[in-house]
Short mmCIF file of C-alpha atoms and ligand atoms in Angstrom, two decimals:
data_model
loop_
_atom_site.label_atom_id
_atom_site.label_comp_id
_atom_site.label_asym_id
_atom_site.label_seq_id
_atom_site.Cartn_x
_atom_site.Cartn_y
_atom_site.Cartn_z
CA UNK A 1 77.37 74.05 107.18
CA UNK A 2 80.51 74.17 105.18
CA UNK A 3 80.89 71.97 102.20
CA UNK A 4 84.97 73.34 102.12
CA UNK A 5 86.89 70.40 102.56
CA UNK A 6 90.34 70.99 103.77
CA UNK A 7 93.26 69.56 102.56
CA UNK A 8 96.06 68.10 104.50
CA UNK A 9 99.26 69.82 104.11
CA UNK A 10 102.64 67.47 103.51
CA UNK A 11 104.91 68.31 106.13
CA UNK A 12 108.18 67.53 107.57
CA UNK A 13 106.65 64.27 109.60
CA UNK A 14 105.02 62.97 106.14
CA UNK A 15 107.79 62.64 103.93
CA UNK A 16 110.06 60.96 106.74
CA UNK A 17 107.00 58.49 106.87
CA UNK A 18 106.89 58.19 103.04
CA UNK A 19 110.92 57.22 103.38
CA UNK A 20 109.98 54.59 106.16
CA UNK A 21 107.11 53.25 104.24
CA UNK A 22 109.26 53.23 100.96
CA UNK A 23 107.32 55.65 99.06
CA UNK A 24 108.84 58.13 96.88
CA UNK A 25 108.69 61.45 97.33
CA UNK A 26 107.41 63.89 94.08
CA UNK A 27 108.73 67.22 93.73
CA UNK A 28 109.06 69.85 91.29
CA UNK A 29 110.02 73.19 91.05
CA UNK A 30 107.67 75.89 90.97
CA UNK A 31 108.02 80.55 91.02
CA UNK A 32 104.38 81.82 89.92
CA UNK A 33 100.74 81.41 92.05
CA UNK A 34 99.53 79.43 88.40
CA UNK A 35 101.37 76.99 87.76
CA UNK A 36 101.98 76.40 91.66
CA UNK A 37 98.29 75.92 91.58
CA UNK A 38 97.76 73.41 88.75
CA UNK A 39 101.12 71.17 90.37
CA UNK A 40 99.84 71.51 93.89
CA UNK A 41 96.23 70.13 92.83
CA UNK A 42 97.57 67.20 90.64
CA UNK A 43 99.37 65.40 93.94
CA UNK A 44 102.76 67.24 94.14
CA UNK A 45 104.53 66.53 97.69
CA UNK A 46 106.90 69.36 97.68
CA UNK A 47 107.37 72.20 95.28
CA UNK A 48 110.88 73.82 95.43
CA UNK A 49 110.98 77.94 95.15
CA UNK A 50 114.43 77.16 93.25
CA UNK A 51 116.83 79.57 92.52
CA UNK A 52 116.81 78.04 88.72
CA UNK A 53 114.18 80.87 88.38
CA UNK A 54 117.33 82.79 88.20
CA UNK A 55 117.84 80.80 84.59
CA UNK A 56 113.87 79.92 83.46
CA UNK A 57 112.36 83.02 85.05
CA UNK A 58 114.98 85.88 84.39
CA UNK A 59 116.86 84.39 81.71
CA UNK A 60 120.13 84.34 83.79
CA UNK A 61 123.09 82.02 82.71
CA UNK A 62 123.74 80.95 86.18
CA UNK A 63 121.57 80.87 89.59
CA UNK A 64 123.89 83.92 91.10
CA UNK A 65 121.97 86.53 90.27
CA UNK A 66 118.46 85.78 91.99
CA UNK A 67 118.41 88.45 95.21
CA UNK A 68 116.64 87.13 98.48
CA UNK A 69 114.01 89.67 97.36
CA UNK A 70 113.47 87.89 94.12
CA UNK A 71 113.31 84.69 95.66
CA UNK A 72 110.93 86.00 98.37
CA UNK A 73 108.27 87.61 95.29
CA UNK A 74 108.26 84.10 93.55
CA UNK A 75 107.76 81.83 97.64
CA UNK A 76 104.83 84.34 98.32
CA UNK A 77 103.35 84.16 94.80
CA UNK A 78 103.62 79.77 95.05
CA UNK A 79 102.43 79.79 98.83
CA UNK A 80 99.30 81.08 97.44
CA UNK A 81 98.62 79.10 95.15
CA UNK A 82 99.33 75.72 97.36
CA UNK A 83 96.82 73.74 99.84
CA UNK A 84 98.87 70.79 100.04
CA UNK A 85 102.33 70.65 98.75
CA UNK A 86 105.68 71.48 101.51
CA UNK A 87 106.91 74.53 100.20
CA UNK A 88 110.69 74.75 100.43
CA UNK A 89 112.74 78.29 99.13
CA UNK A 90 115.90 78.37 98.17
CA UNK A 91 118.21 80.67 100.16
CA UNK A 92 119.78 82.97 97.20
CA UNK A 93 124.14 82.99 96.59
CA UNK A 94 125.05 85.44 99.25
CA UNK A 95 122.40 85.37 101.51
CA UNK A 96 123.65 82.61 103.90
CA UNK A 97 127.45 82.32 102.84
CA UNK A 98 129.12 85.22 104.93
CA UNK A 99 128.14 84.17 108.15
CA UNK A 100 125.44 82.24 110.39
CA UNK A 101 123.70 85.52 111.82
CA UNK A 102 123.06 86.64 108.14
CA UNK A 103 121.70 83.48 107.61
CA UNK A 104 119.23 83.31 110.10
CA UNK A 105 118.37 87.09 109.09
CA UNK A 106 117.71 85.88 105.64
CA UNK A 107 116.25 82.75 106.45
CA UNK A 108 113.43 84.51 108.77
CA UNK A 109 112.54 86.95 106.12
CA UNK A 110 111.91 83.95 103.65
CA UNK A 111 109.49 82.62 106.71
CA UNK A 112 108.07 85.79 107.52
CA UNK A 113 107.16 87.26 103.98
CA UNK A 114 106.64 84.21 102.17
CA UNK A 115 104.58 81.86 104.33
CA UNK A 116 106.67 79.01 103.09
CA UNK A 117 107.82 76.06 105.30
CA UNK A 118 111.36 75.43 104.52
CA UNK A 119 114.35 76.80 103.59
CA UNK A 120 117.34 74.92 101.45
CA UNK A 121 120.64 75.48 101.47
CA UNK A 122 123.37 74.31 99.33
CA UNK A 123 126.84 72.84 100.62
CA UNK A 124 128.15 70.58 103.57
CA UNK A 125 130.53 71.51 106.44
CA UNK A 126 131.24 74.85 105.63
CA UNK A 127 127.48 75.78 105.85
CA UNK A 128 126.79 74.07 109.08
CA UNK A 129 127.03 76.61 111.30
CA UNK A 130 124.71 78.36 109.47
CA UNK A 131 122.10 75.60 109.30
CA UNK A 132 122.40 74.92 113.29
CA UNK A 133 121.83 78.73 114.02
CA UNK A 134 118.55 78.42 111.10
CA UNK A 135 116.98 75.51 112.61
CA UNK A 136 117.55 76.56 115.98
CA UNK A 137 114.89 79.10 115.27
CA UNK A 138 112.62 76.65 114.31
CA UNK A 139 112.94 76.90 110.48
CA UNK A 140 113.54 73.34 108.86
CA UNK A 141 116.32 73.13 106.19
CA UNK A 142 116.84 71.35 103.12
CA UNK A 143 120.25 69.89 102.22
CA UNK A 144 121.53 70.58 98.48
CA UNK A 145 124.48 68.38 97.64
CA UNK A 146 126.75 66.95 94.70
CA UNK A 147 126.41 69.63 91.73
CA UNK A 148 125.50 72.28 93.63
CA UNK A 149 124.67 75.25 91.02
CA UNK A 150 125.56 78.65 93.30
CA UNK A 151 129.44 77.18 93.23
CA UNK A 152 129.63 76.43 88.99
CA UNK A 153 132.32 79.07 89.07
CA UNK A 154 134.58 76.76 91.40
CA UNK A 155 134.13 73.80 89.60
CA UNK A 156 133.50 75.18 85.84
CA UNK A 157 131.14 73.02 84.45
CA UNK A 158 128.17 71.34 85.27
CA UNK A 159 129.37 68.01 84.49
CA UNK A 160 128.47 65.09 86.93
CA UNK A 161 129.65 65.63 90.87
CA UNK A 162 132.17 62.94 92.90
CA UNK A 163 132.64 60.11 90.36
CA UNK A 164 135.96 60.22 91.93
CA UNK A 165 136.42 58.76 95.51
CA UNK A 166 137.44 61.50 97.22
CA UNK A 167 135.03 63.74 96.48
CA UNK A 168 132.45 60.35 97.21
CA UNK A 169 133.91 60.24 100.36
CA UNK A 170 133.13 64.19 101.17
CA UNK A 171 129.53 63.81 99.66
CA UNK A 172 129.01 61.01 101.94
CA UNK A 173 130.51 62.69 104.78
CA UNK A 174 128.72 66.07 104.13
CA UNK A 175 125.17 63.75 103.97
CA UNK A 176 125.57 62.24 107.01
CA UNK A 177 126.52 65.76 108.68
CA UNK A 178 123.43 67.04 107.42
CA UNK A 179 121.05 64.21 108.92
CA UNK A 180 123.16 64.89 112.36
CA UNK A 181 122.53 68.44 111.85
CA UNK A 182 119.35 68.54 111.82
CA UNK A 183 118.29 69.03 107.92
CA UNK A 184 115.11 67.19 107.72
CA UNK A 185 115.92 66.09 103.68
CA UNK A 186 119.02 66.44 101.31
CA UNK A 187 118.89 66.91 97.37
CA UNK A 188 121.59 65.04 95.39
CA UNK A 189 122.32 66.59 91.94
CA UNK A 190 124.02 65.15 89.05
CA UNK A 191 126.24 62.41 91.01
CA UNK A 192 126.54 58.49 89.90
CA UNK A 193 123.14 56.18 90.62
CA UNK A 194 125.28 54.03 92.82
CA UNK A 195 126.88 56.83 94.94
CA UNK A 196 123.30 58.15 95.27
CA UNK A 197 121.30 55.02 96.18
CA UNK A 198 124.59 54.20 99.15
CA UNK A 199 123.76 57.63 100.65
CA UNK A 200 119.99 56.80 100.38
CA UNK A 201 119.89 53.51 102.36
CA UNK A 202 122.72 54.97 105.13
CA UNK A 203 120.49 57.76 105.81
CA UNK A 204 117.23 57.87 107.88
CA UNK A 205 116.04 61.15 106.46
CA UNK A 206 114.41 61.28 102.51
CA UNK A 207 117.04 61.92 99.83
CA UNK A 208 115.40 63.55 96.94
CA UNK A 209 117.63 63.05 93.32
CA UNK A 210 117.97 64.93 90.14
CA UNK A 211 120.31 63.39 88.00
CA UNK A 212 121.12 60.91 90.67
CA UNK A 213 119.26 57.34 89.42
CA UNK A 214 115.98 55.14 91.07
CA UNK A 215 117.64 54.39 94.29
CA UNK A 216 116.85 57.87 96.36
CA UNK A 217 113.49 58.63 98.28
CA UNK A 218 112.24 61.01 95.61
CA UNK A 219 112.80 62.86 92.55
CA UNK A 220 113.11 66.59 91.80
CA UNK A 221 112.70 68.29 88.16
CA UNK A 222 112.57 71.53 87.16
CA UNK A 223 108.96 72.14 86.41
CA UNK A 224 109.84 74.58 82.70
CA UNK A 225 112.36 71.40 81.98
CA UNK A 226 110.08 68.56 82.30
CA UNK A 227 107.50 70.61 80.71
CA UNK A 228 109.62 70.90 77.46
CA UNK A 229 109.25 74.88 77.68
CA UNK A 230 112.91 74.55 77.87
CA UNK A 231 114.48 73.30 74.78
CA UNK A 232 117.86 73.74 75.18
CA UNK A 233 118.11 71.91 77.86
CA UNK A 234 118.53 68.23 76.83
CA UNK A 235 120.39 66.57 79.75
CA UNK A 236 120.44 62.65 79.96
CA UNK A 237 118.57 62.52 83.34
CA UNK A 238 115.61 64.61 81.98
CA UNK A 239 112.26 62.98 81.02
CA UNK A 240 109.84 65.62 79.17
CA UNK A 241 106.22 64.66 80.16
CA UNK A 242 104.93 67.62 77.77
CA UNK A 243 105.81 69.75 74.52
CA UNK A 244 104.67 73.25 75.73
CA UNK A 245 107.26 74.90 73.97
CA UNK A 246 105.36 74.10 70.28
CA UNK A 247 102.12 74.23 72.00
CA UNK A 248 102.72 77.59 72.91
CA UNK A 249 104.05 78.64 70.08
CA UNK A 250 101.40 76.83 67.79
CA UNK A 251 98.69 78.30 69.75
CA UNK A 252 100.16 82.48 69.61
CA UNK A 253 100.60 81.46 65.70
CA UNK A 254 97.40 80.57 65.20
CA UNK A 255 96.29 83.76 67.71
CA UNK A 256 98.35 86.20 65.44
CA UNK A 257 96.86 84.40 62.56
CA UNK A 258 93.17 84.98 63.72
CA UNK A 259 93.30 88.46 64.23
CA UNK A 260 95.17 89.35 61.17
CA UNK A 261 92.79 87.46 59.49
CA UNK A 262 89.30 89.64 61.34
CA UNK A 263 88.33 85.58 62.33
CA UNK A 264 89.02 86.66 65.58
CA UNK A 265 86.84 88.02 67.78
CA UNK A 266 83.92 86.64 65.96
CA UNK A 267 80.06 87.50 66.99
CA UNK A 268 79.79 85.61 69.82
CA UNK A 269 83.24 87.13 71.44
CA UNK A 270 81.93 90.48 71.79
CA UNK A 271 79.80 92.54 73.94
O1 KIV B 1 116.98 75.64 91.98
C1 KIV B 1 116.58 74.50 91.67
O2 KIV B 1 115.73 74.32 90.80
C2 KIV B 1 117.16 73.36 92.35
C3 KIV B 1 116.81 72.00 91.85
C4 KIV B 1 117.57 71.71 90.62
C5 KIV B 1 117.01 70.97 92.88
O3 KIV B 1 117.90 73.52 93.28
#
């Protein structure tokens, strides 16, 4: 008999039950089988393949860089490390902007090579026909609105989305587009609480924030941010949970120190 126990995979159906029951929705970011591991086993819901790996895995300025064949190495690496968590890629810049059938193409290979479960896609309107033609073949997609990273060149800065009311009134329009759509969940980045927490309670699908206040189904971080591996990044709507960034470097000090000084290996390290 098999002791195994299996564990029950979030999906789709779960986190539109968490939003009816009112609870929130964890997820965090995630591009290597060990730390996708250690996130998935302490009670993640969803772990995002984000294209921020462009910035905290290759050291990129901006997301643009990542290739769909990047973003396909990290999905495979985190799907095997996961029992539980919804695993959700990010569709690169440029593979799902020129046109819907290039979409689909890019959004099977994700599926196909990856094992993942989702796709997400950044923008509104001028994505949709892309999204309809992806989750007509069965492939559930992810909203991404508000400051939406793969477009920093149009807006210059990655100051905080549609304080303004016309660009409100496009967020909320491109939200509720989505949900009609079909996009089982949107993320809201960087816009004001109370824009956020409207959008929330008009919508019947979960709204997962970064930057975007209490009043949203869930919250998204990205994992090397909330870790404090990042330093430089200080925004107001990060909370660090950890200091890995001196850990790590207190712990290679003292490593460096130990060998220089022969304390390291000792008797009982060796063979
Ligand atoms: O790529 C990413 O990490 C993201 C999150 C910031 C939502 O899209």
């Amino acid at each position: 008999m098999s002791v195994h126990k299996a564990v029950k995979r979030v999906t789709v159906k779960v986190l539109h039950e968490m939003k009816q029951r009112g609870e929130k929705i964890a997820m965090l970011t995630a591009y290597d089988f060990s730390m996708a591991k250690i996130i998935d086993s302490a009670g993640i819901d969803v772990i995002l393949v984000g294209d921020s790996a462009s910035n905290v895995m290759a050291g990129h300025e901006t997301t643009l860089p990542i290739t769909l064949d990047q973003m396909i190495y990290h999905a495979a690496s985190v799907i095997r490390g996961t029992q539980r968590a919804l695993v959700v890629v990010d569709l690169p810049f440029g593979s799902y902007q020129g046109n819907s059938k290039e979409a689909l193409t890019s959004a099977i290979r994700v599926m196909k090579e990856t094992g993942a479960h989702a796709v997400k896609m950044e923008g509104g309107a001028e994505i949709q026909e892309s999204i309809k033609r992806i989750l007509s073949a069965g492939v559930p997609v992810m909203g991404h609105l508000g400051l939406t990273p793969q477009s920093i060149y149009k807006f210059g800065t990655y100051v905080v989305r549609a304080r303004e009311k016309e660009e409100a009134d496009k967020l909320i329009s491109d939200a509720m587009l989505l949900q009609e759509t079909g996009c089982f969940a949107i993320v809201l980045e960087k816009v004001p609480a109370k824009l956020a927490t409207q959008v929330a309670a008009s919508l019947h699908i979960p709204v997962i924030g970064i930057g975007a206040g209490g009043g949203v189904d869930g919250q998204v971080l990205v994992l090397h941010d909330m870790l404090g591996i990042n330093t430089e990044f200080r925004p107001r709507f990060l909370r660090t949970y950890a200091n890995l960034n001196e850990q790590i470097s207190n712990a290679v000090a003292q490593y460096v120190s130990d060998i220089r000084s022969t304390d390291f290996p000792n008797a009982s390290e060796q063979y």
